[in-house]
Amino acid sequence: MSRAAQLLWDDRMTGYDFGTWHPMKPVRLRLTFDLVRAFGLDTGEALRVLAPAAATDHELALVHSPEYIAAVRRAGEDPSAADPARGLGTDDTPAFKNMHDVSALIAGASLAAADAVWQGDAPHAVNFAGGLHHAMPGAAAGFCVYNDPALAIARLLERGAERVVYVDVDVHHGDGVQAAFWNDPRVLTISLHESPRFLFPGTGFPDETGGPDAEGTAVNVALPPGIADANWLRAFDAIVPPLVEAFRPQAMVSQHGADTHIEDPLAHLALTIDGQRQAAVALHDLAHRFCDGRWIATGGGGYAATDVVPRIWTHLVAEAAHTPIDPESELPFEWREQVRIMTGETAPHRMTDGRTPDFRPFSAGYDPGDRLDQAVLATRRAVFPAHGIDPLFDL
């Protein structure tokens, strides 16, 4: 196996552009890649930057229906021909020129990441342009056209993987990935997200636990609004490591939406860059402990496009390359000037928000009257027994 992690990138990915008014701004991708370069991550031996091929229709059909793929292609050729019944041309997911081509390119990057990791060409692979976890087999949704994390999982299964874990730390429920593998016992989907009582897509309650042939393989942690690093990390620690250990996956796919950050304009959690970074470190550790290191990491949401997204996804790339960036590192002056010129905004100065996240493990005891602990207990009670874990005493 090559010791170098892979970063799948093509400048054309910035063509995933719903318009200047839309919150999913392509500048967040451009600034992330340029920050990766500004730190020199692309020139060392620990990381290889590779341009992926676009997914073919046959590959997209691992998850999506042929009719839907054809509808996306038509919408990309003529946005006025978009099909709102299939989620195309809506306020959330407007049609745009070349929609199919750029969406297939992003999907192809996650497929290439899965191939590289499964075949031993790289220990880890990152596609921060991906993470489009809301797309359904036959419809676009929530800014997402093709569901690249689901495609990466499907490719791993096609290549021979018998057990794959998907961990989604976006503030929104990973509903499209859950739907794709709802009744597949080979895939464990874990989503930690703000409660669907308050946020799109309105799904992801603890009692959503999988189909009749896959009970306990859909795991949902519905977090109360307002929680910050310590409580978020406490919930992660109480749910994710014990389930991954029990499931014993052969590969991990993770989605790293940056919209859990306190500055994100579309949601109501209060994490910092430092808490988000700690989540990436924890997932990296789990991949080595239980998946022989096989880890495919994608991006996702995140709408604080200059202050937050480039920093956390650059941390993610550096972590995957085993060359973590000291949080106290200053952001390169040239990159900060680029932010000013491109956006008119003032860039942050350091790779940290100045926090040192710590949390009290669930194993040290819980408070049944606490909102966070109630959410954790609801999830543990819903799915832990299916994995042979006592929800109260196996802490």
mmCIF file of C-alpha atoms in Angstrom:
data_model
loop_
_atom_site.group_PDB
_atom_site.id
_atom_site.type_symbol
_atom_site.label_atom_id
_atom_site.label_comp_id
_atom_site.label_asym_id
_atom_site.label_seq_id
_atom_site.Cartn_x
_atom_site.Cartn_y
_atom_site.Cartn_z
ATOM 1 C CA MET A 1 0.000 0.000 0.000
ATOM 2 C CA SER A 2 1.129 3.516 -0.739
ATOM 3 C CA ARG A 3 1.717 5.514 2.411
ATOM 4 C CA ALA A 4 0.365 8.699 0.794
ATOM 5 C CA ALA A 5 -3.232 9.719 1.326
ATOM 6 C CA GLN A 6 -5.158 10.898 -1.711
ATOM 7 C CA LEU A 7 -7.012 14.163 -2.215
ATOM 8 C CA LEU A 8 -9.419 14.036 -5.142
ATOM 9 C CA TRP A 9 -9.675 17.455 -6.718
ATOM 10 C CA ASP A 10 -10.440 19.154 -10.017
ATOM 11 C CA ASP A 11 -10.950 22.897 -10.420
ATOM 12 C CA ARG A 12 -14.104 22.127 -12.392
ATOM 13 C CA MET A 13 -15.775 21.064 -9.147
ATOM 14 C CA THR A 14 -16.300 24.747 -8.404
ATOM 15 C CA GLY A 15 -18.849 24.656 -11.210
ATOM 16 C CA TYR A 16 -21.298 23.145 -8.706
ATOM 17 C CA ASP A 17 -22.963 26.532 -8.500
ATOM 18 C CA PHE A 18 -26.630 27.209 -7.777
ATOM 19 C CA GLY A 19 -26.249 30.982 -8.170
ATOM 20 C CA THR A 20 -24.884 33.956 -6.297
ATOM 21 C CA TRP A 21 -27.877 34.131 -3.928
ATOM 22 C CA HIS A 22 -27.602 30.477 -2.880
ATOM 23 C CA PRO A 23 -25.900 29.657 0.462
ATOM 24 C CA MET A 24 -23.868 26.788 -1.006
ATOM 25 C CA LYS A 25 -21.165 29.001 -2.466
ATOM 26 C CA PRO A 26 -18.482 27.369 -4.639
ATOM 27 C CA VAL A 27 -15.887 29.764 -3.217
ATOM 28 C CA ARG A 28 -15.737 27.533 -0.135
ATOM 29 C CA LEU A 29 -14.244 24.775 -2.313
ATOM 30 C CA ARG A 30 -11.812 27.114 -4.039
ATOM 31 C CA LEU A 31 -10.595 28.588 -0.757
ATOM 32 C CA THR A 32 -10.228 25.148 0.828
ATOM 33 C CA PHE A 33 -8.017 23.806 -1.922
ATOM 34 C CA ASP A 34 -5.969 26.981 -1.969
ATOM 35 C CA LEU A 35 -5.495 26.775 1.809
ATOM 36 C CA VAL A 36 -4.339 23.153 1.442
ATOM 37 C CA ARG A 37 -1.774 24.439 -1.054
ATOM 38 C CA ALA A 38 -0.839 27.435 1.093
ATOM 39 C CA PHE A 39 0.167 25.044 3.873
ATOM 40 C CA GLY A 40 2.196 22.985 1.380
ATOM 41 C CA LEU A 41 0.214 19.825 1.982
ATOM 42 C CA ASP A 42 0.091 19.111 -1.754
ATOM 43 C CA THR A 43 3.886 19.120 -2.152
ATOM 44 C CA GLY A 44 4.870 16.614 0.521
ATOM 45 C CA GLU A 45 5.164 12.859 0.306
ATOM 46 C CA ALA A 46 2.162 12.302 2.582
ATOM 47 C CA LEU A 47 -0.493 13.496 0.135
ATOM 48 C CA ARG A 48 -1.172 12.995 -3.566
ATOM 49 C CA VAL A 49 -3.629 15.276 -5.354
ATOM 50 C CA LEU A 50 -5.378 13.447 -8.174
ATOM 51 C CA ALA A 51 -8.012 14.554 -10.673
ATOM 52 C CA PRO A 52 -10.892 12.049 -10.777
ATOM 53 C CA ALA A 53 -12.894 10.900 -13.742
ATOM 54 C CA ALA A 54 -16.589 11.725 -13.824
ATOM 55 C CA ALA A 55 -18.906 8.924 -12.761
ATOM 56 C CA THR A 56 -20.501 7.100 -15.663
ATOM 57 C CA ASP A 57 -24.237 6.527 -15.854
ATOM 58 C CA HIS A 58 -23.587 2.880 -14.995
ATOM 59 C CA GLU A 59 -21.713 3.906 -11.850
ATOM 60 C CA LEU A 60 -24.346 6.439 -10.833
ATOM 61 C CA ALA A 61 -26.919 3.663 -11.175
ATOM 62 C CA LEU A 62 -25.318 1.920 -8.191
ATOM 63 C CA VAL A 63 -27.562 4.273 -6.191
ATOM 64 C CA HIS A 64 -29.662 6.388 -8.581
ATOM 65 C CA SER A 65 -32.410 5.369 -10.981
ATOM 66 C CA PRO A 66 -31.773 5.669 -14.734
ATOM 67 C CA GLU A 67 -34.822 7.919 -15.027
ATOM 68 C CA TYR A 68 -33.416 10.338 -12.470
ATOM 69 C CA ILE A 69 -29.957 10.400 -14.100
ATOM 70 C CA ALA A 70 -31.627 11.218 -17.420
ATOM 71 C CA ALA A 71 -33.612 14.023 -15.742
ATOM 72 C CA VAL A 72 -30.429 15.537 -14.285
ATOM 73 C CA ARG A 73 -28.780 15.384 -17.688
ATOM 74 C CA ARG A 74 -31.743 17.173 -19.304
ATOM 75 C CA ALA A 75 -31.735 19.854 -16.615
ATOM 76 C CA GLY A 76 -28.012 20.410 -17.143
ATOM 77 C CA GLU A 77 -28.500 20.833 -20.869
ATOM 78 C CA ASP A 78 -31.478 23.161 -20.448
ATOM 79 C CA PRO A 79 -32.184 24.419 -16.896
ATOM 80 C CA SER A 80 -35.653 25.513 -17.977
ATOM 81 C CA ALA A 81 -36.440 21.815 -18.533
ATOM 82 C CA ALA A 82 -35.795 20.940 -14.881
ATOM 83 C CA ASP A 83 -38.165 18.497 -13.204
ATOM 84 C CA PRO A 84 -39.338 19.788 -9.793
ATOM 85 C CA ALA A 85 -41.090 16.477 -9.153
ATOM 86 C CA ARG A 86 -37.594 14.975 -9.026
ATOM 87 C CA GLY A 87 -36.262 17.794 -6.845
ATOM 88 C CA LEU A 88 -34.623 19.618 -9.757
ATOM 89 C CA GLY A 89 -35.319 23.296 -10.288
ATOM 90 C CA THR A 90 -36.548 23.877 -6.725
ATOM 91 C CA ASP A 91 -35.499 26.709 -4.413
ATOM 92 C CA ASP A 92 -33.162 24.332 -2.564
ATOM 93 C CA THR A 93 -31.680 22.677 -5.639
ATOM 94 C CA PRO A 94 -32.003 24.969 -8.661
ATOM 95 C CA ALA A 95 -31.040 23.646 -12.050
ATOM 96 C CA PHE A 96 -27.879 25.079 -13.591
ATOM 97 C CA LYS A 97 -25.954 24.655 -16.829
ATOM 98 C CA ASN A 98 -23.840 21.472 -16.896
ATOM 99 C CA MET A 99 -25.473 20.240 -13.678
ATOM 100 C CA HIS A 100 -25.022 16.601 -14.619
ATOM 101 C CA ASP A 101 -21.402 16.968 -15.685
ATOM 102 C CA VAL A 102 -20.103 18.643 -12.536
ATOM 103 C CA SER A 103 -22.265 16.520 -10.221
ATOM 104 C CA ALA A 104 -20.969 13.368 -11.913
ATOM 105 C CA LEU A 105 -17.419 14.661 -11.456
ATOM 106 C CA ILE A 106 -17.932 15.106 -7.711
ATOM 107 C CA ALA A 107 -19.530 11.662 -7.534
ATOM 108 C CA GLY A 108 -16.620 10.219 -9.494
ATOM 109 C CA ALA A 109 -14.219 11.630 -6.910
ATOM 110 C CA SER A 110 -15.861 9.668 -4.107
ATOM 111 C CA LEU A 111 -15.935 6.537 -6.265
ATOM 112 C CA ALA A 112 -12.211 6.996 -6.969
ATOM 113 C CA ALA A 113 -11.586 7.481 -3.240
ATOM 114 C CA ALA A 114 -13.361 4.215 -2.471
ATOM 115 C CA ASP A 115 -11.386 2.375 -5.144
ATOM 116 C CA ALA A 116 -8.066 3.765 -3.911
ATOM 117 C CA VAL A 117 -8.664 2.823 -0.305
ATOM 118 C CA TRP A 118 -10.151 -0.620 -0.980
ATOM 119 C CA GLN A 119 -7.485 -1.588 -3.521
ATOM 120 C CA GLY A 120 -4.645 -0.432 -1.278
ATOM 121 C CA ASP A 121 -3.499 2.483 -3.418
ATOM 122 C CA ALA A 122 -3.897 4.790 -0.411
ATOM 123 C CA PRO A 123 -4.685 4.343 3.274
ATOM 124 C CA HIS A 124 -7.102 7.294 3.285
ATOM 125 C CA ALA A 125 -8.757 9.464 0.634
ATOM 126 C CA VAL A 126 -10.578 12.793 0.866
ATOM 127 C CA ASN A 127 -13.179 14.416 -1.381
ATOM 128 C CA PHE A 128 -14.160 17.616 0.390
ATOM 129 C CA ALA A 129 -16.271 18.668 -2.609
ATOM 130 C CA GLY A 130 -18.476 15.669 -1.860
ATOM 131 C CA GLY A 131 -20.644 14.732 1.081
ATOM 132 C CA LEU A 132 -23.890 15.431 -0.797
ATOM 133 C CA HIS A 133 -25.848 13.225 1.558
ATOM 134 C CA HIS A 134 -29.459 14.356 0.951
ATOM 135 C CA ALA A 135 -29.825 13.143 -2.649
ATOM 136 C CA MET A 136 -32.274 10.251 -2.941
ATOM 137 C CA PRO A 137 -32.194 7.418 -5.489
ATOM 138 C CA GLY A 138 -34.767 9.201 -7.633
ATOM 139 C CA ALA A 139 -34.646 12.838 -6.547
ATOM 140 C CA ALA A 140 -32.411 15.753 -5.661
ATOM 141 C CA ALA A 141 -32.835 17.314 -2.230
ATOM 142 C CA GLY A 142 -31.205 19.793 0.113
ATOM 143 C CA PHE A 143 -28.605 21.185 -2.349
ATOM 144 C CA CYS A 144 -27.580 17.620 -3.331
ATOM 145 C CA VAL A 145 -27.837 16.143 -6.845
ATOM 146 C CA TYR A 146 -25.914 12.836 -6.713
ATOM 147 C CA ASN A 147 -25.299 11.124 -3.395
ATOM 148 C CA ASP A 148 -21.548 10.570 -3.548
ATOM 149 C CA PRO A 149 -21.142 9.085 -0.019
ATOM 150 C CA ALA A 150 -23.768 6.469 -0.842
ATOM 151 C CA LEU A 151 -22.006 5.791 -4.133
ATOM 152 C CA ALA A 152 -18.688 5.312 -2.318
ATOM 153 C CA ILE A 153 -20.338 2.786 0.007
ATOM 154 C CA ALA A 154 -21.987 0.994 -2.898
ATOM 155 C CA ARG A 155 -18.638 0.794 -4.676
ATOM 156 C CA LEU A 156 -16.988 -0.724 -1.591
ATOM 157 C CA LEU A 157 -19.735 -3.349 -1.441
ATOM 158 C CA GLU A 158 -19.349 -4.006 -5.174
ATOM 159 C CA ARG A 159 -15.611 -4.533 -4.642
ATOM 160 C CA GLY A 160 -16.242 -7.137 -1.939
ATOM 161 C CA ALA A 161 -16.571 -5.314 1.373
ATOM 162 C CA GLU A 162 -18.862 -7.188 3.736
ATOM 163 C CA ARG A 163 -19.330 -4.458 6.352
ATOM 164 C CA VAL A 164 -19.047 -0.683 5.884
ATOM 165 C CA VAL A 165 -19.696 2.011 8.474
ATOM 166 C CA TYR A 166 -20.868 5.497 7.522
ATOM 167 C CA VAL A 167 -20.513 8.285 10.080
ATOM 168 C CA ASP A 168 -22.154 11.641 9.343
ATOM 169 C CA VAL A 169 -21.296 14.650 11.514
ATOM 170 C CA ASP A 170 -23.144 17.262 9.426
ATOM 171 C CA VAL A 171 -25.695 19.322 11.359
ATOM 172 C CA HIS A 172 -28.413 17.885 9.076
ATOM 173 C CA HIS A 173 -29.546 14.265 9.083
ATOM 174 C CA GLY A 174 -27.832 12.056 6.498
ATOM 175 C CA ASP A 175 -31.193 10.963 5.152
ATOM 176 C CA GLY A 176 -30.197 10.034 1.618
ATOM 177 C CA VAL A 177 -27.462 7.642 2.721
ATOM 178 C CA GLN A 178 -29.748 6.118 5.330
ATOM 179 C CA ALA A 179 -32.452 5.597 2.687
ATOM 180 C CA ALA A 180 -30.029 3.959 0.256
ATOM 181 C CA PHE A 181 -29.036 1.282 2.783
ATOM 182 C CA TRP A 182 -32.121 1.167 4.994
ATOM 183 C CA ASN A 183 -32.549 -2.579 4.643
ATOM 184 C CA ASP A 184 -28.941 -3.614 4.015
ATOM 185 C CA PRO A 185 -27.304 -5.293 7.035
ATOM 186 C CA ARG A 186 -23.842 -4.779 5.498
ATOM 187 C CA VAL A 187 -23.980 -1.009 6.106
ATOM 188 C CA LEU A 188 -24.131 0.740 9.463
ATOM 189 C CA THR A 189 -25.170 4.393 9.071
ATOM 190 C CA ILE A 190 -24.606 6.707 12.046
ATOM 191 C CA SER A 191 -25.793 10.315 11.893
ATOM 192 C CA LEU A 192 -25.295 12.922 14.619
ATOM 193 C CA HIS A 193 -27.395 15.968 13.784
ATOM 194 C CA GLU A 194 -29.543 18.726 15.202
ATOM 195 C CA SER A 195 -32.974 17.428 16.169
ATOM 196 C CA PRO A 196 -35.290 17.125 13.167
ATOM 197 C CA ARG A 197 -37.900 18.935 15.217
ATOM 198 C CA PHE A 198 -35.997 22.118 14.405
ATOM 199 C CA LEU A 199 -34.131 21.520 11.147
ATOM 200 C CA PHE A 200 -34.295 20.147 7.601
ATOM 201 C CA PRO A 201 -34.925 17.414 6.504
ATOM 202 C CA GLY A 202 -37.270 16.569 9.375
ATOM 203 C CA THR A 203 -36.011 12.985 9.676
ATOM 204 C CA GLY A 204 -33.417 11.308 11.837
ATOM 205 C CA PHE A 205 -35.294 10.428 15.005
ATOM 206 C CA PRO A 206 -33.846 7.693 17.241
ATOM 207 C CA ASP A 207 -36.630 5.267 16.342
ATOM 208 C CA GLU A 208 -35.456 5.190 12.719
ATOM 209 C CA THR A 209 -33.350 2.054 13.130
ATOM 210 C CA GLY A 210 -33.310 0.208 9.792
ATOM 211 C CA GLY A 211 -35.457 -2.134 7.753
ATOM 212 C CA PRO A 212 -36.722 -5.585 8.737
ATOM 213 C CA ASP A 213 -33.550 -7.292 7.493
ATOM 214 C CA ALA A 214 -31.208 -4.681 9.005
ATOM 215 C CA GLU A 215 -32.603 -3.746 12.401
ATOM 216 C CA GLY A 216 -30.197 -1.542 14.335
ATOM 217 C CA THR A 217 -28.086 -0.534 11.335
ATOM 218 C CA ALA A 218 -29.573 2.968 11.049
ATOM 219 C CA VAL A 219 -28.424 5.034 14.019
ATOM 220 C CA ASN A 220 -29.660 8.561 14.671
ATOM 221 C CA VAL A 221 -28.576 10.948 17.401
ATOM 222 C CA ALA A 222 -31.006 13.892 17.457
ATOM 223 C CA LEU A 223 -29.106 16.611 19.308
ATOM 224 C CA PRO A 224 -30.767 19.540 21.067
ATOM 225 C CA PRO A 225 -30.119 22.993 19.612
ATOM 226 C CA GLY A 226 -27.381 25.084 21.144
ATOM 227 C CA ILE A 227 -24.948 22.386 22.239
ATOM 228 C CA ALA A 228 -21.253 23.178 21.959
ATOM 229 C CA ASP A 229 -18.039 21.168 21.711
ATOM 230 C CA ALA A 230 -18.131 19.367 25.054
ATOM 231 C CA ASN A 231 -21.671 18.014 24.754
ATOM 232 C CA TRP A 232 -21.319 17.177 21.065
ATOM 233 C CA LEU A 233 -18.117 15.213 21.715
ATOM 234 C CA ARG A 234 -19.764 13.528 24.710
ATOM 235 C CA ALA A 235 -22.583 12.308 22.456
ATOM 236 C CA PHE A 236 -20.142 11.133 19.783
ATOM 237 C CA ASP A 237 -18.090 9.228 22.364
ATOM 238 C CA ALA A 238 -21.196 7.589 23.846
ATOM 239 C CA ILE A 239 -22.517 6.325 20.506
ATOM 240 C CA VAL A 240 -19.947 5.966 17.751
ATOM 241 C CA PRO A 241 -16.950 4.017 19.192
ATOM 242 C CA PRO A 242 -19.004 1.239 20.849
ATOM 243 C CA LEU A 243 -21.090 0.674 17.720
ATOM 244 C CA VAL A 244 -18.087 0.682 15.397
ATOM 245 C CA GLU A 245 -16.315 -1.785 17.674
ATOM 246 C CA ALA A 246 -19.358 -4.095 17.732
ATOM 247 C CA PHE A 247 -19.950 -3.876 13.963
ATOM 248 C CA ARG A 248 -16.288 -4.426 13.023
ATOM 249 C CA PRO A 249 -16.422 -2.718 9.623
ATOM 250 C CA GLN A 250 -13.842 -3.250 6.931
ATOM 251 C CA ALA A 251 -13.999 0.368 5.757
ATOM 252 C CA MET A 252 -15.326 3.720 6.932
ATOM 253 C CA VAL A 253 -16.948 6.505 4.929
ATOM 254 C CA SER A 254 -17.421 9.770 6.805
ATOM 255 C CA GLN A 255 -19.212 13.018 6.019
ATOM 256 C CA HIS A 256 -17.764 16.186 7.574
ATOM 257 C CA GLY A 257 -20.337 18.908 7.116
ATOM 258 C CA ALA A 258 -18.961 22.069 8.719
ATOM 259 C CA ASP A 259 -22.407 23.471 9.524
ATOM 260 C CA THR A 260 -22.305 22.417 13.183
ATOM 261 C CA HIS A 261 -20.149 25.519 13.740
ATOM 262 C CA ILE A 262 -21.522 28.328 15.884
ATOM 263 C CA GLU A 263 -21.132 30.800 12.994
ATOM 264 C CA ASP A 264 -23.105 28.740 10.492
ATOM 265 C CA PRO A 265 -26.131 30.721 9.316
ATOM 266 C CA LEU A 266 -28.450 27.771 8.609
ATOM 267 C CA ALA A 267 -28.440 25.809 11.879
ATOM 268 C CA HIS A 268 -28.322 26.097 15.644
ATOM 269 C CA LEU A 269 -25.409 24.135 17.102
ATOM 270 C CA ALA A 270 -22.389 25.864 18.618
ATOM 271 C CA LEU A 271 -19.261 23.876 17.829
ATOM 272 C CA THR A 272 -15.913 25.509 17.124
ATOM 273 C CA ILE A 273 -13.214 24.663 14.625
ATOM 274 C CA ASP A 274 -11.452 22.930 17.505
ATOM 275 C CA GLY A 275 -14.373 20.649 18.312
ATOM 276 C CA GLN A 276 -14.897 19.834 14.645
ATOM 277 C CA ARG A 277 -11.212 19.040 14.294
ATOM 278 C CA GLN A 278 -11.381 16.700 17.286
ATOM 279 C CA ALA A 279 -14.211 14.802 15.601
ATOM 280 C CA ALA A 280 -12.029 14.251 12.523
ATOM 281 C CA VAL A 281 -9.183 13.027 14.733
ATOM 282 C CA ALA A 282 -11.553 10.606 16.482
ATOM 283 C CA LEU A 283 -12.838 9.193 13.189
ATOM 284 C CA HIS A 284 -9.284 8.778 11.914
ATOM 285 C CA ASP A 285 -8.446 6.836 15.072
ATOM 286 C CA LEU A 286 -11.498 4.584 14.680
ATOM 287 C CA ALA A 287 -10.553 3.844 11.069
ATOM 288 C CA HIS A 288 -7.164 2.577 12.209
ATOM 289 C CA ARG A 289 -8.523 0.669 15.198
ATOM 290 C CA PHE A 290 -11.320 -1.168 13.427
ATOM 291 C CA CYS A 291 -11.071 -0.745 9.619
ATOM 292 C CA ASP A 292 -7.392 -1.477 8.906
ATOM 293 C CA GLY A 293 -7.122 2.247 8.247
ATOM 294 C CA ARG A 294 -9.517 2.239 5.270
ATOM 295 C CA TRP A 295 -11.091 5.692 5.453
ATOM 296 C CA ILE A 296 -12.903 7.763 2.831
ATOM 297 C CA ALA A 297 -13.710 11.280 4.085
ATOM 298 C CA THR A 298 -16.046 13.707 2.327
ATOM 299 C CA GLY A 299 -17.123 17.278 2.933
ATOM 300 C CA GLY A 300 -20.777 18.267 3.106
ATOM 301 C CA GLY A 301 -22.652 21.291 4.388
ATOM 302 C CA GLY A 302 -21.078 24.425 5.765
ATOM 303 C CA TYR A 303 -22.195 27.925 4.884
ATOM 304 C CA ALA A 304 -19.720 30.116 6.738
ATOM 305 C CA ALA A 305 -17.794 29.927 3.501
ATOM 306 C CA THR A 306 -14.639 31.852 4.386
ATOM 307 C CA ASP A 307 -14.223 31.767 8.176
ATOM 308 C CA VAL A 308 -15.079 28.124 8.841
ATOM 309 C CA VAL A 309 -15.226 25.731 5.899
ATOM 310 C CA PRO A 310 -11.684 26.164 4.507
ATOM 311 C CA ARG A 311 -10.101 25.816 7.936
ATOM 312 C CA ILE A 312 -11.906 22.677 9.059
ATOM 313 C CA TRP A 313 -11.573 20.887 5.717
ATOM 314 C CA THR A 314 -7.878 21.762 5.543
ATOM 315 C CA HIS A 315 -7.529 20.249 9.008
ATOM 316 C CA LEU A 316 -9.361 17.175 7.655
ATOM 317 C CA VAL A 317 -6.977 16.815 4.713
ATOM 318 C CA ALA A 318 -3.946 17.271 6.960
ATOM 319 C CA GLU A 319 -5.288 14.702 9.417
ATOM 320 C CA ALA A 320 -5.875 12.167 6.651
ATOM 321 C CA ALA A 321 -2.309 12.767 5.439
ATOM 322 C CA HIS A 322 -0.901 12.095 8.931
ATOM 323 C CA THR A 323 0.512 15.630 8.917
ATOM 324 C CA PRO A 324 -1.834 17.456 11.302
ATOM 325 C CA ILE A 325 -1.638 21.241 11.412
ATOM 326 C CA ASP A 326 -1.020 22.825 14.803
ATOM 327 C CA PRO A 327 -4.246 24.677 15.616
ATOM 328 C CA GLU A 328 -2.196 27.670 16.700
ATOM 329 C CA SER A 329 -0.702 27.980 13.211
ATOM 330 C CA GLU A 330 -1.210 31.307 11.501
ATOM 331 C CA LEU A 331 -3.062 31.282 8.214
ATOM 332 C CA PRO A 332 -0.658 32.245 5.423
ATOM 333 C CA PHE A 333 -0.778 35.934 4.547
ATOM 334 C CA GLU A 334 -1.198 35.233 0.840
ATOM 335 C CA TRP A 335 -4.310 33.179 1.519
ATOM 336 C CA ARG A 336 -5.805 35.859 3.754
ATOM 337 C CA GLU A 337 -5.215 38.390 1.008
ATOM 338 C CA GLN A 338 -6.927 36.064 -1.446
ATOM 339 C CA VAL A 339 -9.975 35.958 0.822
ATOM 340 C CA ARG A 340 -10.071 39.758 0.958
ATOM 341 C CA ILE A 341 -9.783 40.098 -2.815
ATOM 342 C CA MET A 342 -12.290 37.346 -3.667
ATOM 343 C CA THR A 343 -14.926 38.016 -1.025
ATOM 344 C CA GLY A 344 -14.246 41.416 0.527
ATOM 345 C CA GLU A 345 -14.193 39.709 3.914
ATOM 346 C CA THR A 346 -11.477 39.591 6.555
ATOM 347 C CA ALA A 347 -10.070 36.098 6.983
ATOM 348 C CA PRO A 348 -9.340 34.575 10.384
ATOM 349 C CA HIS A 349 -5.711 34.621 11.482
ATOM 350 C CA ARG A 350 -5.266 31.176 13.029
ATOM 351 C CA MET A 351 -6.342 27.593 12.466
ATOM 352 C CA THR A 352 -8.115 27.582 15.834
ATOM 353 C CA ASP A 353 -11.042 29.303 17.494
ATOM 354 C CA GLY A 354 -9.005 29.342 20.684
ATOM 355 C CA ARG A 355 -10.721 26.414 22.389
ATOM 356 C CA THR A 356 -9.361 23.227 23.929
ATOM 357 C CA PRO A 357 -12.368 20.896 23.752
ATOM 358 C CA ASP A 358 -12.810 18.485 26.617
ATOM 359 C CA PHE A 359 -15.799 16.450 27.696
ATOM 360 C CA ARG A 360 -16.989 14.210 30.488
ATOM 361 C CA PRO A 361 -17.365 10.676 29.090
ATOM 362 C CA PHE A 362 -20.779 9.074 29.268
ATOM 363 C CA SER A 363 -19.102 6.183 31.071
ATOM 364 C CA ALA A 364 -18.520 8.501 34.038
ATOM 365 C CA GLY A 365 -22.272 8.725 34.562
ATOM 366 C CA TYR A 366 -25.268 10.443 33.045
ATOM 367 C CA ASP A 367 -28.096 12.718 34.086
ATOM 368 C CA PRO A 368 -31.521 11.493 32.920
ATOM 369 C CA GLY A 369 -32.834 15.048 33.283
ATOM 370 C CA ASP A 370 -30.241 16.554 30.946
ATOM 371 C CA ARG A 371 -31.401 17.235 27.358
ATOM 372 C CA LEU A 372 -28.171 15.960 25.817
ATOM 373 C CA ASP A 373 -28.117 12.801 27.908
ATOM 374 C CA GLN A 374 -31.774 12.179 27.081
ATOM 375 C CA ALA A 375 -30.899 12.265 23.374
ATOM 376 C CA VAL A 376 -27.966 9.907 23.871
ATOM 377 C CA LEU A 377 -30.030 7.480 25.956
ATOM 378 C CA ALA A 378 -32.818 7.456 23.352
ATOM 379 C CA THR A 379 -30.364 6.381 20.666
ATOM 380 C CA ARG A 380 -28.589 3.818 22.837
ATOM 381 C CA ARG A 381 -31.888 2.238 23.840
ATOM 382 C CA ALA A 382 -33.091 2.155 20.233
ATOM 383 C CA VAL A 383 -30.097 0.412 18.632
ATOM 384 C CA PHE A 384 -27.573 -0.922 21.143
ATOM 385 C CA PRO A 385 -29.504 -4.155 21.944
ATOM 386 C CA ALA A 386 -29.440 -5.116 18.234
ATOM 387 C CA HIS A 387 -25.626 -5.095 18.488
ATOM 388 C CA GLY A 388 -25.472 -7.029 21.753
ATOM 389 C CA ILE A 389 -24.621 -3.910 23.794
ATOM 390 C CA ASP A 390 -26.423 -3.008 27.003
ATOM 391 C CA PRO A 391 -27.587 0.590 26.557
ATOM 392 C CA LEU A 392 -27.170 1.466 30.234
ATOM 393 C CA PHE A 393 -24.382 -0.643 31.614
ATOM 394 C CA ASP A 394 -21.928 -1.188 28.755
ATOM 395 C CA LEU A 395 -20.350 2.213 29.123
#
